[in-house]
Amino acid sequence: MTSTVSLTVNGKAVSAEVEPRTLLVQLLREILGLTGTHVGCDTSQCGACVVHVNGTSLKSCTMLAVQAEGADVTTIEGLADGDTLHPMQQAFHENHGLQCGFCTPGMIMSAIDLAKRNPDPSEKEIREWLEGNLCRCTGYHNIVKSIKAGAQAMNA
Amino acid sequence: MSETGIGATVLRREDRRFISGRGNYVDDVNRPGQVYAHFVRSPHAHADVKSIDTTAAAAADGVVAVLTGADVAADGLGGLPVGWGITSQDGSPMIEPPWPIIAQDRVRYVGEAVAVVIAATRNQAKDAAELVAVDYNPLPAIISTQDSIKDGVPQVWDDAKHNICFDWGFGDADATNDAFAKASHVTTVDLVNQRLIPNAIEPRSSVADFDSSTGEMTLWCTSQGPHAVRLLLGAFVLQQPEHKFRVVSPDVGGGFGSKIYPYAEYATCCWAARRLGVPVKWTAERSESFLTDAHGRDHITKAELALDGDGRFLGLRVSTIANMGAYLSAFAPLIPTYLYATLFAGQYTTPAIFAEVKAVFTNTTPVDAYRGAGRPEATFMLERLIDAAAKEVGVDPVDIRRRNFIAPEAFPYQTPVALLYDSGNYGAALDKALELSDYAGFEARRKASEAAGKLRGIGISTPIEATGAAPSAIAGQLGARAGLYESAEIRFNATGNVTVFSGSHSHGQGHATSFAQVVSDKLGVPYENIEIVEGDTGRVQMGMGTFGSRSLSVGGSAIVKASEKIIEKGKKIAAHLLEASVDDIEFSGGNFAVKGTDKSVNIAEVAFTAYVPHNYPHFTGDPEADKNALEPGLDEQAFFDPLNFNFPYGAYVCEVEVDPDTGVTEVARFTAIDDVGNVINPMIVHGQIQGGVVQGIGQALLENGVYDQGSGQLLSGSYMDYTMPRADNVPNIDSDLTITPCPMNPLGVKGCGEMGTIGSPPAVINAIIDALSGYGVRHLDMPATPQRVWSAIREARPAA
């Protein structure tokens, strides 16, 4: 049994046939082919799948696709304006905020939500905000630096 | 130094695709008509498989096939191979049990595959897997490393008596016993180096596609070295000829050792694709990763240090039980032997060392290399033992290390445990660490913490490791069943840009940037005109892959050798163009010039001439005239087999603050000084060290692979139970470098990828024990969780 879900993804109206159990991340990755959003665990712990739903960061493995009916979803692919990177993407690049890149989309999506709520977060605030995002490569040092710089650039 | 050459901080070129969501990881790879594999895994740690009924599963929606161990046997597939053999002290070879890709008759750990369901969608495969009925006869299991060798415990393998895989001895037992006989003090520690689960954030994945019209197999898989996967799976498991087997490792989301091995799931996808005629895809769920990715560490060790009256080390005696898990993973025997006991000299002049290692089988997930692999275990043992000795003989931990350091003028230094250290200045790194960490100011910070009701401690470790595996001949003598060189090809294209093919593999290390810096520096080609290609046996000539912090010192050196061959040929072409003798041609900054003249030609022009050879030293058929003749093209390949390992070292200082009421430990400051030789890209090196240090802090404070001792169930089998460091668990890491170039490779570099995980755990534990010293606490096992720290305080605190 499938049903149709219609939503906006990265500014484009889309609709798809999904099973009741299909997760939003599966809709994005497997049906819409937006493979920038990653799956790193099966317990909603790692944060590699964070996207924005109606402007708020959300783990797309914690939401059923049918729950996204009518929603406005932004993924990592929808951030840049043509060739111009979003300031948070640029900050991750300039501060070596990524190594293998697998956790990076979720980190960036999560960081943007923080910067919208808190234009000048402290190191402590950034570290606490990131408790839902795991990185195994960087030790977080440069991620924290990236987010600080990115938040400042976003709010400059 | 140019802005993009050796030594420059160049922002990474690979970032763009990762920050834009355009990475290409294996789970992003899809083939037309692909079907999905889902494995049925044993819920028992030890059981006979009496029967498997696949009828209902095979009839379920979308199911293409259900395959079992019987099918594996019927198709004559081989088992997973072991790449290193170890000989026991009595001269007998290690016990090497068979490891079929799907279990046959018996399962030996929770998570071992007993069947695979192949279906049109992931969900259909997963649903149908529920319908596979396996009748098990559960058997008693042995889980504990410590208990595995005791009489009367369950046996994992009949021919491994007392569960012993090998009982290895190393060093000079007599000289070591003599040293202990004349010691004025002996310090003994009993240590656990707990099981860790690597947890790259990208789960393992593979997609296999077989073309029956050509007999060619293509496998995309999450590998740190696709050529090794091709060789081992092709030759030993699948009988898929190497020349008709392409293995691609595109973007890989972290490895840390766990993605070195030729896993059963990859082989199963290939076999099923060949059998069924459709592409087959599998991606691990995290729960599966916990159960089936090779684990790390898991040692139990007794270590003794003999000292003279001045606190100088006379001898070291170490006895370790190392858990291999239920089967021998590809490099498992190497890790607790030649990657472990060879490091027992540390940075010190200890003249006599003897090690005994019993490797044991248990009903647990196989254990293999995990970031550092043997060297973290060696370093934790040694640096804890030294701190314990310092306390016992009343010498400051800094002083006792200085008293025993190998002096800078003593290099090359032959240790009593086989390694020949090439260079080092250990005191300089320690000086820098003490300065950067404001060691002198610690007492004031301790008092400030005390005033706030907290206990503050400071801990040091001065680690050394061996990277750049390996001189193939030596490795072969020690049991390696493969060569350990690396290869590179530098191909100039006709328009002057350059494609470099390397057998290394980057899964976070930034090769696309730093290798291009090397080539730009050596050949004078603009950085942006150089592309690095890795991770595809269909494009890259040969490779051993990335592990053991080898890529730059071995793979980078192969690139340097290939660039030297380019220059050598380029000189001959330039000599022809400039009408000069080859001996008069000099190469510098991308230009070939005639010595003492202003006549020169750029390497791009030389490349163009090589591919459009109108004016060229062609062969004529006249042997005399053909002495200087050349083939067209400018494309050179080189293999580099290192002369020796290289020996990165460092000095780490950790400061912790412990809440005595709760046992919660916070790493307040962490300073890491590393000497990794010359540096190509400082930004990348610091990133590697910071990340490694935090992984090491994870081992010291948080991470623990825990099994239920009776049932063999993995209790720490998810991110809710296995506590990886999160951003709010760790501080910023102050990292800096001293630079002592390695004399054994053309770049003067050493490995940097594992230093952090090697050096940091003992620094953290030494700091906590220092913080708790007022209570008389002398020992703490990792991970130093709040419960353990609190209990240690309670047990040591005099009753009120």
CSV table of N, CA, C and O in Angstrom, one decimal, chain A residues 19 21 26 29-30 35-36 38-43 45-46 48 76-77 82-85 89 92-94 96 98-105 108 123 127-128 130-142, chain B residues 11-12 15-16 18-21 25 27-28 122-123 127 197-199 201-203 252-254 256 285-287 370 507-508 683-684 687-688 690-691 694-695 703 718-720 722 724-728 730-733:
chain,number,residue,atom,x,y,z
A,19,GLU,N,5.6,4.3,0.8
A,19,GLU,CA,4.9,3.4,1.8
A,19,GLU,C,4.7,4.1,3.1
A,19,GLU,O,5.4,5.1,3.3
A,21,ARG,N,5.7,3.4,5.9
A,21,ARG,CA,6.9,3.3,6.7
A,21,ARG,C,8.1,4.1,6.1
A,21,ARG,O,9.2,4.1,6.7
A,26,GLN,N,14.6,8.5,3.4
A,26,GLN,CA,14.5,7.5,2.3
A,26,GLN,C,13.9,8.2,1.0
A,26,GLN,O,14.3,7.9,-0.1
A,29,ARG,N,16.7,10.4,-0.4
A,29,ARG,CA,17.8,9.7,-1.0
A,29,ARG,C,17.4,8.8,-2.1
A,29,ARG,O,18.0,8.8,-3.2
A,30,GLU,N,16.4,8.0,-1.8
A,30,GLU,CA,16.2,6.8,-2.7
A,30,GLU,C,15.2,7.1,-3.8
A,30,GLU,O,15.2,6.6,-4.9
A,35,THR,N,21.3,12.6,-2.7
A,35,THR,CA,22.1,11.7,-1.9
A,35,THR,C,23.1,12.5,-1.0
A,35,THR,O,23.9,11.9,-0.3
A,36,GLY,N,22.9,13.8,-1.0
A,36,GLY,CA,23.8,14.6,-0.1
A,36,GLY,C,23.4,14.4,1.4
A,36,GLY,O,24.2,14.6,2.3
A,38,HIS,N,22.8,12.1,4.4
A,38,HIS,CA,23.4,10.8,4.7
A,38,HIS,C,22.7,10.0,5.8
A,38,HIS,O,22.0,10.7,6.7
A,39,VAL,N,22.9,8.7,5.8
A,39,VAL,CA,22.4,7.9,6.9
A,39,VAL,C,23.6,7.3,7.6
A,39,VAL,O,24.3,6.5,7.0
A,40,GLY,N,23.8,7.6,8.9
A,40,GLY,CA,24.9,7.1,9.6
A,40,GLY,C,24.6,6.1,10.7
A,40,GLY,O,25.4,5.5,11.3
A,41,CYS,N,23.3,6.1,11.1
A,41,CYS,CA,22.9,5.2,12.2
A,41,CYS,C,21.4,4.8,12.0
A,41,CYS,O,20.8,5.2,11.0
A,42,ASP,N,20.9,4.0,12.9
A,42,ASP,CA,19.5,3.6,12.9
A,42,ASP,C,18.8,3.9,14.2
A,42,ASP,O,17.8,3.3,14.5
A,43,THR,N,19.4,4.8,14.9
A,43,THR,CA,18.7,5.2,16.2
A,43,THR,C,18.6,6.7,16.4
A,43,THR,O,18.5,7.2,17.5
A,45,GLN,N,20.8,9.0,16.2
A,45,GLN,CA,21.8,9.5,17.1
A,45,GLN,C,22.9,10.3,16.4
A,45,GLN,O,23.6,11.2,17.0
A,46,CYS,N,23.1,10.1,15.1
A,46,CYS,CA,24.4,10.6,14.5
A,46,CYS,C,24.2,11.9,13.9
A,46,CYS,O,25.2,12.7,13.7
A,48,ALA,N,23.7,12.7,10.7
A,48,ALA,CA,24.2,12.9,9.3
A,48,ALA,C,23.0,13.2,8.4
A,48,ALA,O,23.3,13.7,7.3
A,76,ILE,N,21.1,19.8,1.9
A,76,ILE,CA,22.4,20.4,1.6
A,76,ILE,C,22.5,20.8,0.2
A,76,ILE,O,23.2,21.8,-0.1
A,77,GLU,N,21.8,20.1,-0.8
A,77,GLU,CA,21.9,20.5,-2.2
A,77,GLU,C,21.2,21.8,-2.5
A,77,GLU,O,21.5,22.4,-3.5
A,82,GLY,N,23.5,29.1,-6.9
A,82,GLY,CA,24.3,28.8,-8.1
A,82,GLY,C,25.7,28.4,-7.7
A,82,GLY,O,25.9,27.5,-6.9
A,83,ASP,N,26.7,29.2,-8.1
A,83,ASP,CA,28.1,28.8,-7.8
A,83,ASP,C,28.5,29.4,-6.4
A,83,ASP,O,29.6,29.2,-5.9
A,84,THR,N,27.6,30.3,-5.9
A,84,THR,CA,28.0,30.9,-4.6
A,84,THR,C,27.6,30.1,-3.4
A,84,THR,O,26.4,29.8,-3.3
A,85,LEU,N,28.5,29.7,-2.6
A,85,LEU,CA,28.2,28.8,-1.5
A,85,LEU,C,27.5,29.6,-0.4
A,85,LEU,O,27.7,30.8,-0.3
A,89,GLN,N,28.6,26.9,4.4
A,89,GLN,CA,29.4,26.0,3.6
A,89,GLN,C,30.8,26.6,3.4
A,89,GLN,O,31.8,25.9,3.6
A,92,PHE,N,32.9,26.2,6.5
A,92,PHE,CA,33.5,24.8,6.7
A,92,PHE,C,34.7,24.6,5.9
A,92,PHE,O,35.7,24.0,6.3
A,93,HIS,N,34.6,25.1,4.6
A,93,HIS,CA,35.8,25.0,3.7
A,93,HIS,C,37.0,25.7,4.3
A,93,HIS,O,38.1,25.2,4.3
A,94,GLU,N,36.8,27.0,4.7
A,94,GLU,CA,37.9,27.8,5.0
A,94,GLU,C,38.5,27.4,6.4
A,94,GLU,O,39.7,27.7,6.6
A,96,HIS,N,38.6,24.2,7.5
A,96,HIS,CA,38.9,22.7,7.5
A,96,HIS,C,38.0,22.0,8.5
A,96,HIS,O,38.4,21.2,9.3
A,98,LEU,N,35.9,19.8,7.9
A,98,LEU,CA,35.5,18.5,7.5
A,98,LEU,C,36.7,17.7,7.0
A,98,LEU,O,37.7,18.2,6.6
A,99,GLN,N,36.6,16.4,7.2
A,99,GLN,CA,37.7,15.5,6.7
A,99,GLN,C,37.0,14.5,5.7
A,99,GLN,O,37.1,14.7,4.5
A,100,CYS,N,36.4,13.4,6.1
A,100,CYS,CA,35.8,12.5,5.2
A,100,CYS,C,34.5,13.0,4.5
A,100,CYS,O,34.1,12.6,3.5
A,101,GLY,N,33.9,14.0,5.2
A,101,GLY,CA,32.8,14.7,4.5
A,101,GLY,C,31.4,14.0,4.8
A,101,GLY,O,30.4,14.5,4.4
A,102,PHE,N,31.4,12.9,5.5
A,102,PHE,CA,30.1,12.1,5.6
A,102,PHE,C,29.2,12.8,6.6
A,102,PHE,O,28.0,12.9,6.3
A,103,CYS,N,29.7,13.3,7.7
A,103,CYS,CA,28.8,14.0,8.6
A,103,CYS,C,28.5,15.4,8.3
A,103,CYS,O,27.7,16.0,8.9
A,104,THR,N,29.3,15.9,7.3
A,104,THR,CA,29.3,17.3,7.0
A,104,THR,C,27.9,17.9,6.6
A,104,THR,O,27.6,19.0,7.1
A,105,PRO,N,27.2,17.3,5.7
A,105,PRO,CA,25.9,17.9,5.4
A,105,PRO,C,25.0,18.1,6.6
A,105,PRO,O,24.4,19.2,6.8
A,108,ILE,N,26.4,21.0,8.7
A,108,ILE,CA,26.2,22.3,8.1
A,108,ILE,C,24.7,22.7,8.3
A,108,ILE,O,24.4,23.8,8.7
A,123,GLU,N,31.8,29.2,22.0
A,123,GLU,CA,32.3,27.9,21.8
A,123,GLU,C,31.4,26.9,22.5
A,123,GLU,O,31.0,25.8,22.0
A,127,ARG,N,29.2,23.8,21.0
A,127,ARG,CA,29.4,22.4,21.4
A,127,ARG,C,28.2,21.8,22.0
A,127,ARG,O,27.9,20.6,21.7
A,128,GLU,N,27.4,22.5,22.7
A,128,GLU,CA,26.2,22.0,23.3
A,128,GLU,C,25.1,21.8,22.2
A,128,GLU,O,24.4,20.7,22.1
A,130,LEU,N,25.7,21.0,19.2
A,130,LEU,CA,26.1,19.9,18.3
A,130,LEU,C,26.0,18.5,19.0
A,130,LEU,O,26.4,17.5,18.4
A,131,GLU,N,25.3,18.4,20.1
A,131,GLU,CA,25.3,17.1,20.8
A,131,GLU,C,24.5,16.1,20.0
A,131,GLU,O,24.7,14.9,20.3
A,132,GLY,N,23.8,16.5,19.0
A,132,GLY,CA,23.1,15.5,18.2
A,132,GLY,C,23.8,15.2,16.9
A,132,GLY,O,23.2,14.6,16.0
A,133,ASN,N,25.0,15.7,16.7
A,133,ASN,CA,25.7,15.4,15.5
A,133,ASN,C,27.1,14.8,15.8
A,133,ASN,O,27.9,15.4,16.5
A,134,LEU,N,27.3,13.6,15.3
A,134,LEU,CA,28.6,12.9,15.5
A,134,LEU,C,29.5,13.1,14.4
A,134,LEU,O,29.1,13.1,13.2
A,135,CYS,N,30.8,13.4,14.7
A,135,CYS,CA,31.9,13.4,13.7
A,135,CYS,C,33.0,12.5,14.3
A,135,CYS,O,33.3,12.6,15.5
A,136,ARG,N,33.5,11.6,13.5
A,136,ARG,CA,34.6,10.7,14.0
A,136,ARG,C,36.0,11.2,13.5
A,136,ARG,O,37.0,10.7,14.0
A,137,CYS,N,36.0,12.2,12.6
A,137,CYS,CA,37.3,12.6,12.0
A,137,CYS,C,38.0,13.8,12.7
A,137,CYS,O,39.1,13.8,13.0
A,138,THR,N,37.2,14.8,12.9
A,138,THR,CA,37.8,16.1,13.2
A,138,THR,C,38.1,16.4,14.6
A,138,THR,O,38.8,17.3,14.9
A,139,GLY,N,37.5,15.6,15.5
A,139,GLY,CA,37.6,16.0,16.9
A,139,GLY,C,36.8,17.2,17.3
A,139,GLY,O,37.0,17.8,18.4
A,140,TYR,N,36.0,17.7,16.3
A,140,TYR,CA,35.1,18.9,16.5
A,140,TYR,C,35.8,20.2,16.5
A,140,TYR,O,35.2,21.3,16.4
A,141,HIS,N,37.1,20.2,16.8
A,141,HIS,CA,37.9,21.5,17.0
A,141,HIS,C,37.6,22.5,15.8
A,141,HIS,O,37.1,23.6,16.0
A,142,ASN,N,37.8,22.0,14.6
A,142,ASN,CA,37.6,22.8,13.4
A,142,ASN,C,36.1,23.0,13.0
A,142,ASN,O,35.8,23.9,12.3
B,11,LEU,N,43.7,25.3,1.2
B,11,LEU,CA,42.4,24.8,1.5
B,11,LEU,C,42.1,23.6,0.6
B,11,LEU,O,42.5,23.6,-0.5
B,12,ARG,N,41.3,22.7,1.2
B,12,ARG,CA,41.2,21.4,0.4
B,12,ARG,C,40.3,21.5,-0.8
B,12,ARG,O,39.1,22.0,-0.7
B,15,ASP,N,36.8,19.6,-0.7
B,15,ASP,CA,35.7,20.1,0.2
B,15,ASP,C,34.4,20.4,-0.6
B,15,ASP,O,33.3,20.2,-0.2
B,16,ARG,N,34.7,21.0,-1.8
B,16,ARG,CA,33.5,21.6,-2.5
B,16,ARG,C,32.4,20.5,-2.7
B,16,ARG,O,31.2,20.8,-2.5
B,18,PHE,N,31.8,17.8,-1.0
B,18,PHE,CA,31.3,17.4,0.3
B,18,PHE,C,30.4,18.4,1.0
B,18,PHE,O,29.3,18.0,1.5
B,19,ILE,N,30.7,19.7,0.9
B,19,ILE,CA,29.9,20.7,1.5
B,19,ILE,C,28.7,21.0,0.6
B,19,ILE,O,27.8,21.7,1.1
B,20,SER,N,28.7,20.5,-0.6
B,20,SER,CA,27.5,20.7,-1.5
B,20,SER,C,26.6,19.5,-1.6
B,20,SER,O,25.7,19.6,-2.4
B,21,GLY,N,26.9,18.5,-0.9
B,21,GLY,CA,26.1,17.3,-1.0
B,21,GLY,C,26.3,16.5,-2.3
B,21,GLY,O,25.5,15.7,-2.7
B,25,TYR,N,29.5,8.5,-2.3
B,25,TYR,CA,29.8,7.4,-1.4
B,25,TYR,C,29.1,6.2,-2.0
B,25,TYR,O,28.3,6.3,-2.9
B,27,ASP,N,26.9,4.1,-1.0
B,27,ASP,CA,25.5,3.9,-0.9
B,27,ASP,C,24.8,4.9,-1.9
B,27,ASP,O,23.6,4.8,-2.2
B,28,ASP,N,25.6,5.9,-2.4
B,28,ASP,CA,25.0,6.8,-3.5
B,28,ASP,C,25.1,6.1,-4.9
B,28,ASP,O,24.5,6.7,-5.8
B,122,ARG,N,15.0,-2.8,-0.6
B,122,ARG,CA,15.6,-3.0,0.7
B,122,ARG,C,14.6,-3.5,1.7
B,122,ARG,O,14.9,-4.5,2.5
B,123,ASN,N,13.4,-2.9,1.7
B,123,ASN,CA,12.4,-3.3,2.7
B,123,ASN,C,11.9,-4.7,2.5
B,123,ASN,O,11.7,-5.5,3.4
B,127,ASP,N,12.1,-7.6,5.2
B,127,ASP,CA,10.9,-8.3,5.6
B,127,ASP,C,11.0,-9.8,5.4
B,127,ASP,O,10.7,-10.6,6.3
B,197,ILE,N,35.1,-0.1,19.2
B,197,ILE,CA,34.4,-0.3,18.0
B,197,ILE,C,34.6,0.9,17.1
B,197,ILE,O,34.3,2.0,17.5
B,198,PRO,N,35.2,0.7,15.9
B,198,PRO,CA,35.8,1.9,15.2
B,198,PRO,C,34.7,3.0,14.8
B,198,PRO,O,35.0,4.2,15.0
B,199,ASN,N,33.6,2.6,14.2
B,199,ASN,CA,32.5,3.5,14.0
B,199,ASN,C,32.9,4.7,13.1
B,199,ASN,O,32.6,5.9,13.4
B,201,ILE,N,31.6,7.1,10.5
B,201,ILE,CA,30.2,7.5,10.4
B,201,ILE,C,29.5,6.9,9.2
B,201,ILE,O,28.3,6.7,9.2
B,202,GLU,N,30.2,6.7,8.1
B,202,GLU,CA,29.6,6.0,7.0
B,202,GLU,C,29.6,4.5,7.2
B,202,GLU,O,30.7,3.9,7.4
B,203,PRO,N,28.4,3.9,7.2
B,203,PRO,CA,28.4,2.4,7.4
B,203,PRO,C,29.0,1.8,6.1
B,203,PRO,O,29.0,2.3,5.0
B,252,VAL,N,34.8,7.7,0.6
B,252,VAL,CA,34.6,6.8,1.7
B,252,VAL,C,34.6,7.6,3.0
B,252,VAL,O,35.5,8.4,3.2
B,253,GLY,N,33.5,7.4,3.7
B,253,GLY,CA,33.3,8.2,4.9
B,253,GLY,C,34.0,7.8,6.2
B,253,GLY,O,33.3,7.4,7.1
B,254,GLY,N,35.3,7.8,6.1
B,254,GLY,CA,36.1,7.4,7.3
B,254,GLY,C,36.4,6.0,7.3
B,254,GLY,O,35.6,5.1,6.8
B,256,PHE,N,39.5,4.4,9.6
B,256,PHE,CA,40.2,4.1,10.9
B,256,PHE,C,40.6,2.7,11.0
B,256,PHE,O,40.6,2.2,12.1
B,285,GLU,N,23.3,-1.5,8.2
B,285,GLU,CA,22.6,-0.6,9.2
B,285,GLU,C,23.7,-0.4,10.4
B,285,GLU,O,24.5,-1.3,10.5
B,286,ARG,N,23.5,0.6,11.1
B,286,ARG,CA,24.5,0.8,12.2
B,286,ARG,C,24.6,-0.3,13.2
B,286,ARG,O,25.7,-0.7,13.6
B,287,SER,N,23.5,-0.9,13.5
B,287,SER,CA,23.5,-2.1,14.4
B,287,SER,C,24.3,-3.2,13.8
B,287,SER,O,25.0,-3.9,14.5
B,370,TYR,N,42.7,-1.0,14.4
B,370,TYR,CA,41.9,0.2,14.6
B,370,TYR,C,42.8,1.3,14.9
B,370,TYR,O,43.7,1.1,15.7
B,507,HIS,N,40.2,8.8,2.6
B,507,HIS,CA,38.9,8.8,3.2
B,507,HIS,C,38.8,9.8,4.3
B,507,HIS,O,38.4,9.5,5.4
B,508,GLY,N,39.3,11.0,4.0
B,508,GLY,CA,39.3,12.1,4.9
B,508,GLY,C,40.6,12.8,5.1
B,508,GLY,O,40.7,13.9,5.6
B,683,MET,N,47.6,22.6,7.8
B,683,MET,CA,46.2,22.6,8.2
B,683,MET,C,45.7,21.1,8.3
B,683,MET,O,45.0,20.7,9.2
B,684,ILE,N,46.1,20.3,7.3
B,684,ILE,CA,45.6,18.9,7.3
B,684,ILE,C,46.3,18.1,8.4
B,684,ILE,O,45.6,17.3,9.0
B,687,GLY,N,44.7,18.9,11.6
B,687,GLY,CA,43.3,18.3,11.6
B,687,GLY,C,43.4,16.8,12.0
B,687,GLY,O,42.6,16.3,12.7
B,688,GLN,N,44.4,16.1,11.4
B,688,GLN,CA,44.6,14.7,11.7
B,688,GLN,C,44.9,14.5,13.2
B,688,GLN,O,44.4,13.6,13.8
B,690,GLN,N,44.3,16.6,15.8
B,690,GLN,CA,43.2,17.0,16.7
B,690,GLN,C,42.1,15.8,16.7
B,690,GLN,O,41.6,15.5,17.7
B,691,GLY,N,41.8,15.3,15.5
B,691,GLY,CA,40.8,14.3,15.4
B,691,GLY,C,41.3,13.0,16.1
B,691,GLY,O,40.5,12.3,16.8
B,694,VAL,N,41.1,13.3,20.0
B,694,VAL,CA,39.7,13.2,20.5
B,694,VAL,C,39.3,11.7,20.4
B,694,VAL,O,38.6,11.3,21.4
B,695,GLN,N,39.7,11.0,19.4
B,695,GLN,CA,39.4,9.6,19.4
B,695,GLN,C,40.1,8.9,20.6
B,695,GLN,O,39.5,8.0,21.2
B,703,GLU,N,34.5,5.3,25.6
B,703,GLU,CA,34.1,4.1,24.7
B,703,GLU,C,34.5,2.8,25.3
B,703,GLU,O,35.6,2.6,25.9
B,718,SER,N,24.9,0.2,20.0
B,718,SER,CA,24.3,1.4,19.3
B,718,SER,C,24.9,2.6,19.8
B,718,SER,O,25.6,2.6,20.8
B,719,TYR,N,24.6,3.7,19.2
B,719,TYR,CA,25.2,5.0,19.6
B,719,TYR,C,24.6,5.5,20.9
B,719,TYR,O,25.0,6.4,21.5
B,720,MET,N,23.5,4.8,21.4
B,720,MET,CA,23.0,5.1,22.7
B,720,MET,C,23.8,4.4,23.8
B,720,MET,O,23.8,4.9,24.9
B,722,TYR,N,27.1,2.8,23.1
B,722,TYR,CA,28.6,3.0,22.8
B,722,TYR,C,28.8,4.5,22.7
B,722,TYR,O,28.4,5.1,21.7
B,724,MET,N,30.4,7.5,21.8
B,724,MET,CA,31.4,8.2,21.0
B,724,MET,C,31.6,9.6,21.6
B,724,MET,O,30.6,10.2,22.0
B,725,PRO,N,32.8,10.2,21.5
B,725,PRO,CA,32.9,11.6,21.9
B,725,PRO,C,32.0,12.5,21.1
B,725,PRO,O,31.9,12.4,19.8
B,726,ARG,N,31.3,13.3,21.8
B,726,ARG,CA,30.5,14.4,21.1
B,726,ARG,C,31.1,15.7,21.4
B,726,ARG,O,32.0,15.8,22.2
B,727,ALA,N,30.7,16.7,20.7
B,727,ALA,CA,31.3,18.0,20.7
B,727,ALA,C,31.4,18.6,22.1
B,727,ALA,O,32.4,19.2,22.5
B,728,ASP,N,30.4,18.3,23.0
B,728,ASP,CA,30.4,18.8,24.3
B,728,ASP,C,31.2,18.0,25.3
B,728,ASP,O,31.2,18.2,26.5
B,730,VAL,N,34.5,17.2,24.8
B,730,VAL,CA,35.9,17.5,24.6
B,730,VAL,C,36.2,19.0,24.4
B,730,VAL,O,35.4,19.7,24.1
B,731,PRO,N,37.5,19.3,24.7
B,731,PRO,CA,37.9,20.7,24.5
B,731,PRO,C,38.5,20.9,23.2
B,731,PRO,O,38.7,20.0,22.4
B,732,ASN,N,38.9,22.2,22.9
B,732,ASN,CA,39.8,22.4,21.8
B,732,ASN,C,41.1,21.7,22.1
B,732,ASN,O,41.5,21.6,23.2
B,733,ILE,N,41.8,21.3,21.0
B,733,ILE,CA,43.1,20.7,21.2
B,733,ILE,C,44.2,21.6,20.8
B,733,ILE,O,44.2,22.1,19.6
